Amino acid sequence: MNSLTHDAADGLAAGAVPVARRWQRATEEPRWLRWTLIGIAVAFLATFLLLPLTVVLYSAFERGLAVWWQALNDADARSAIRLTLLVVVIVVPLNVIFGVAAAWAIAKFDFRGKPILISLIDMPFAISPVVVGLIFVILFGAHGWLGPWLAEHDLKVIFAVPGIVIVSVFGTLPFVARELIPLMQQQGKEEEEASLTLGASGWQTFWRVTLPNIKWGLIYGVILCNARAMGEFGAVAVVSGRIRGETNTMPLHIEVLYNEYMFTAAFAVASLMTGLALLTIAIKTLIEWQDERRRHGAH
């Protein structure tokens, strides 16, 4: 009887091995498929990311560092750089404040009109930047709805810095909020409620509980917002008037230089924009690395 039991067990074990192997083969993709997908991804990145970056950097420094620096030291270029950085300094904090407040309201509370608020946040994704510029021209232009009132009070929005800031805020509105809303919905509100129950104030709960939980989503949102604010073209082109040395941002200045066949100068300014974007990504990577190192050290 014992020999029959052992034979049956051996037979089951022998049959289980092929079944396990068949299951493994069914749930793992073939090696050729893995390498094909990896090759497609690498080719796509090389074609649409690395190759353009290489062209920009090569064209910018093709004639030497002195020519590159001369292009950036031009008066119009300096004005475009200052204006772009000014817009970023204003737009990004405003969108951080709005994004955190909107995400907190949507994720932590139930109220009437929540779907409408989410749709309004997504609206800049659906509207062409050129149309956005035209909308604000109709609102604030000399012959627009608020134009006469602005003229009476000697306030200038269109063809001035305020108009550029307004359309940039509108264009970058969804990025921080859209990064934080699903993250905060997934985390729930139990930790905040526990913190308040233990006697923490609202600000203490935000700084010590909510903010640490959302910091990576917030960083990603800031990076996207910063990139869009620096690179916004369509809406800014409409409301700025493209006044050289006054309302031209870096993208507009690049277009002017390129249209005037000043290719090296155009690529020099473009390389600066690329460098700022890469610097932002490097800062994010450094923060992630330090956080990972700290967590490993805590364990």
GROMACS .gro file of C-alpha atoms in nm, residues 89-222:
model
  134
   89VAL     CA    1   0.910   8.229  -1.147
   90ILE     CA    2   0.554   8.364  -1.145
   91VAL     CA    3   0.368   8.081  -1.317
   92VAL     CA    4   0.511   7.776  -1.139
   93PRO     CA    5   0.435   7.889  -0.779
   94LEU     CA    6   0.084   7.996  -0.879
   95ASN     CA    7   0.016   7.658  -1.035
   96VAL     CA    8   0.163   7.476  -0.736
   97ILE     CA    9  -0.075   7.661  -0.502
   98PHE     CA   10  -0.372   7.601  -0.730
   99GLY     CA   11  -0.279   7.240  -0.804
  100VAL     CA   12  -0.239   7.140  -0.440
  101ALA     CA   13  -0.561   7.319  -0.338
  102ALA     CA   14  -0.763   7.173  -0.625
  103ALA     CA   15  -0.627   6.821  -0.576
  104TRP     CA   16  -0.694   6.838  -0.202
  105ALA     CA   17  -1.051   6.956  -0.257
  106ILE     CA   18  -1.124   6.692  -0.523
  107ALA     CA   19  -0.954   6.400  -0.348
  108LYS     CA   20  -1.050   6.467   0.013
  109PHE     CA   21  -1.403   6.610  -0.010
  110ASP     CA   22  -1.733   6.533  -0.179
  111PHE     CA   23  -1.926   6.830  -0.311
  112ARG     CA   24  -2.160   6.927  -0.589
  113GLY     CA   25  -1.994   7.024  -0.913
  114LYS     CA   26  -1.681   6.812  -0.864
  115PRO     CA   27  -1.700   6.668  -1.221
  116ILE     CA   28  -1.737   7.021  -1.355
  117LEU     CA   29  -1.427   7.134  -1.166
  118ILE     CA   30  -1.227   6.839  -1.304
  119SER     CA   31  -1.346   6.921  -1.656
  120LEU     CA   32  -1.243   7.284  -1.614
  121ILE     CA   33  -0.897   7.177  -1.499
  122ASP     CA   34  -0.862   6.964  -1.813
  123MET     CA   35  -0.983   7.242  -2.043
  124PRO     CA   36  -0.635   7.376  -2.139
  125PHE     CA   37  -0.554   7.031  -2.279
  126ALA     CA   38  -0.847   7.054  -2.519
  127ILE     CA   39  -0.805   7.413  -2.644
  128SER     CA   40  -0.542   7.515  -2.896
  129PRO     CA   41  -0.286   7.760  -2.753
  130VAL     CA   42  -0.356   7.999  -3.042
  131VAL     CA   43  -0.726   7.998  -2.953
  132VAL     CA   44  -0.631   8.066  -2.591
  133GLY     CA   45  -0.436   8.371  -2.703
  134LEU     CA   46  -0.728   8.496  -2.910
  135ILE     CA   47  -0.964   8.450  -2.615
  136PHE     CA   48  -0.753   8.676  -2.396
  137VAL     CA   49  -0.714   8.929  -2.676
  138ILE     CA   50  -1.094   8.947  -2.694
  139LEU     CA   51  -1.107   8.991  -2.317
  140PHE     CA   52  -0.822   9.236  -2.259
  141GLY     CA   53  -0.746   9.384  -2.601
  142ALA     CA   54  -0.795   9.751  -2.686
  143HIS     CA   55  -1.131   9.670  -2.848
  144GLY     CA   56  -1.213   9.379  -2.616
  145TRP     CA   57  -1.462   9.347  -2.337
  146LEU     CA   58  -1.232   9.489  -2.067
  147GLY     CA   59  -1.005   9.689  -2.297
  148PRO     CA   60  -1.168  10.033  -2.252
  149TRP     CA   61  -1.171   9.996  -1.872
  150LEU     CA   62  -0.803   9.895  -1.871
  151ALA     CA   63  -0.715  10.190  -2.094
  152GLU     CA   64  -0.897  10.432  -1.860
  153HIS     CA   65  -0.691  10.306  -1.568
  154ASP     CA   66  -0.366  10.299  -1.767
  155LEU     CA   67  -0.334   9.921  -1.736
  156LYS     CA   68  -0.183   9.719  -2.018
  157VAL     CA   69  -0.233   9.344  -2.045
  158ILE     CA   70  -0.211   9.256  -2.413
  159PHE     CA   71   0.130   9.316  -2.576
  160ALA     CA   72   0.280   9.329  -2.227
  161VAL     CA   73   0.417   9.099  -1.958
  162PRO     CA   74   0.082   9.051  -1.774
  163GLY     CA   75  -0.076   8.899  -2.085
  164ILE     CA   76   0.216   8.658  -2.128
  165VAL     CA   77   0.187   8.551  -1.764
  166ILE     CA   78  -0.190   8.503  -1.788
  167VAL     CA   79  -0.181   8.279  -2.095
  168SER     CA   80   0.112   8.085  -1.948
  169VAL     CA   81  -0.082   8.025  -1.626
  170PHE     CA   82  -0.380   7.907  -1.830
  171GLY     CA   83  -0.170   7.674  -2.045
  172THR     CA   84   0.008   7.516  -1.748
  173LEU     CA   85  -0.298   7.497  -1.522
  174PRO     CA   86  -0.360   7.118  -1.534
  175PHE     CA   87  -0.009   6.982  -1.481
  176VAL     CA   88   0.034   6.997  -1.103
  177ALA     CA   89  -0.332   6.925  -1.029
  178ARG     CA   90  -0.346   6.630  -1.269
  179GLU     CA   91  -0.036   6.473  -1.113
  180LEU     CA   92  -0.173   6.507  -0.760
  181ILE     CA   93  -0.543   6.421  -0.797
  182PRO     CA   94  -0.507   6.044  -0.865
  183LEU     CA   95  -0.222   6.016  -0.612
  184MET     CA   96  -0.422   6.178  -0.333
  185GLN     CA   97  -0.734   5.979  -0.422
  186GLN     CA   98  -0.534   5.657  -0.395
  187GLN     CA   99  -0.385   5.755  -0.059
  188GLY     CA  100  -0.721   5.843   0.092
  189LYS     CA  101  -0.767   6.067   0.393
  190GLU     CA  102  -0.718   5.826   0.685
  191GLU     CA  103  -0.371   5.958   0.776
  192GLU     CA  104  -0.489   6.320   0.779
  193GLU     CA  105  -0.789   6.229   0.994
  194ALA     CA  106  -0.564   6.039   1.236
  195SER     CA  107  -0.328   6.337   1.257
  196LEU     CA  108  -0.614   6.575   1.335
  197THR     CA  109  -0.753   6.330   1.590
  198LEU     CA  110  -0.416   6.327   1.769
  199GLY     CA  111  -0.431   6.705   1.805
  200ALA     CA  112  -0.230   6.832   1.508
  201SER     CA  113  -0.341   7.154   1.345
  202GLY     CA  114  -0.434   7.181   0.979
  203TRP     CA  115  -0.096   7.325   0.881
  204GLN     CA  116   0.092   7.062   1.082
  205THR     CA  117  -0.109   6.790   0.911
  206PHE     CA  118  -0.032   6.936   0.570
  207TRP     CA  119   0.342   6.982   0.625
  208ARG     CA  120   0.409   6.657   0.812
  209VAL     CA  121   0.157   6.415   0.660
  210THR     CA  122   0.013   6.533   0.329
  211LEU     CA  123   0.317   6.698   0.174
  212PRO     CA  124   0.560   6.406   0.233
  213ASN     CA  125   0.306   6.169   0.078
  214ILE     CA  126   0.260   6.376  -0.238
  215LYS     CA  127   0.610   6.516  -0.284
  216TRP     CA  128   0.704   6.300  -0.585
  217GLY     CA  129   0.382   6.375  -0.768
  218LEU     CA  130   0.433   6.741  -0.685
  219ILE     CA  131   0.790   6.733  -0.820
  220TYR     CA  132   0.675   6.572  -1.146
  221GLY     CA  133   0.398   6.830  -1.180
  222VAL     CA  134   0.643   7.115  -1.121
   0.00000   0.00000   0.00000
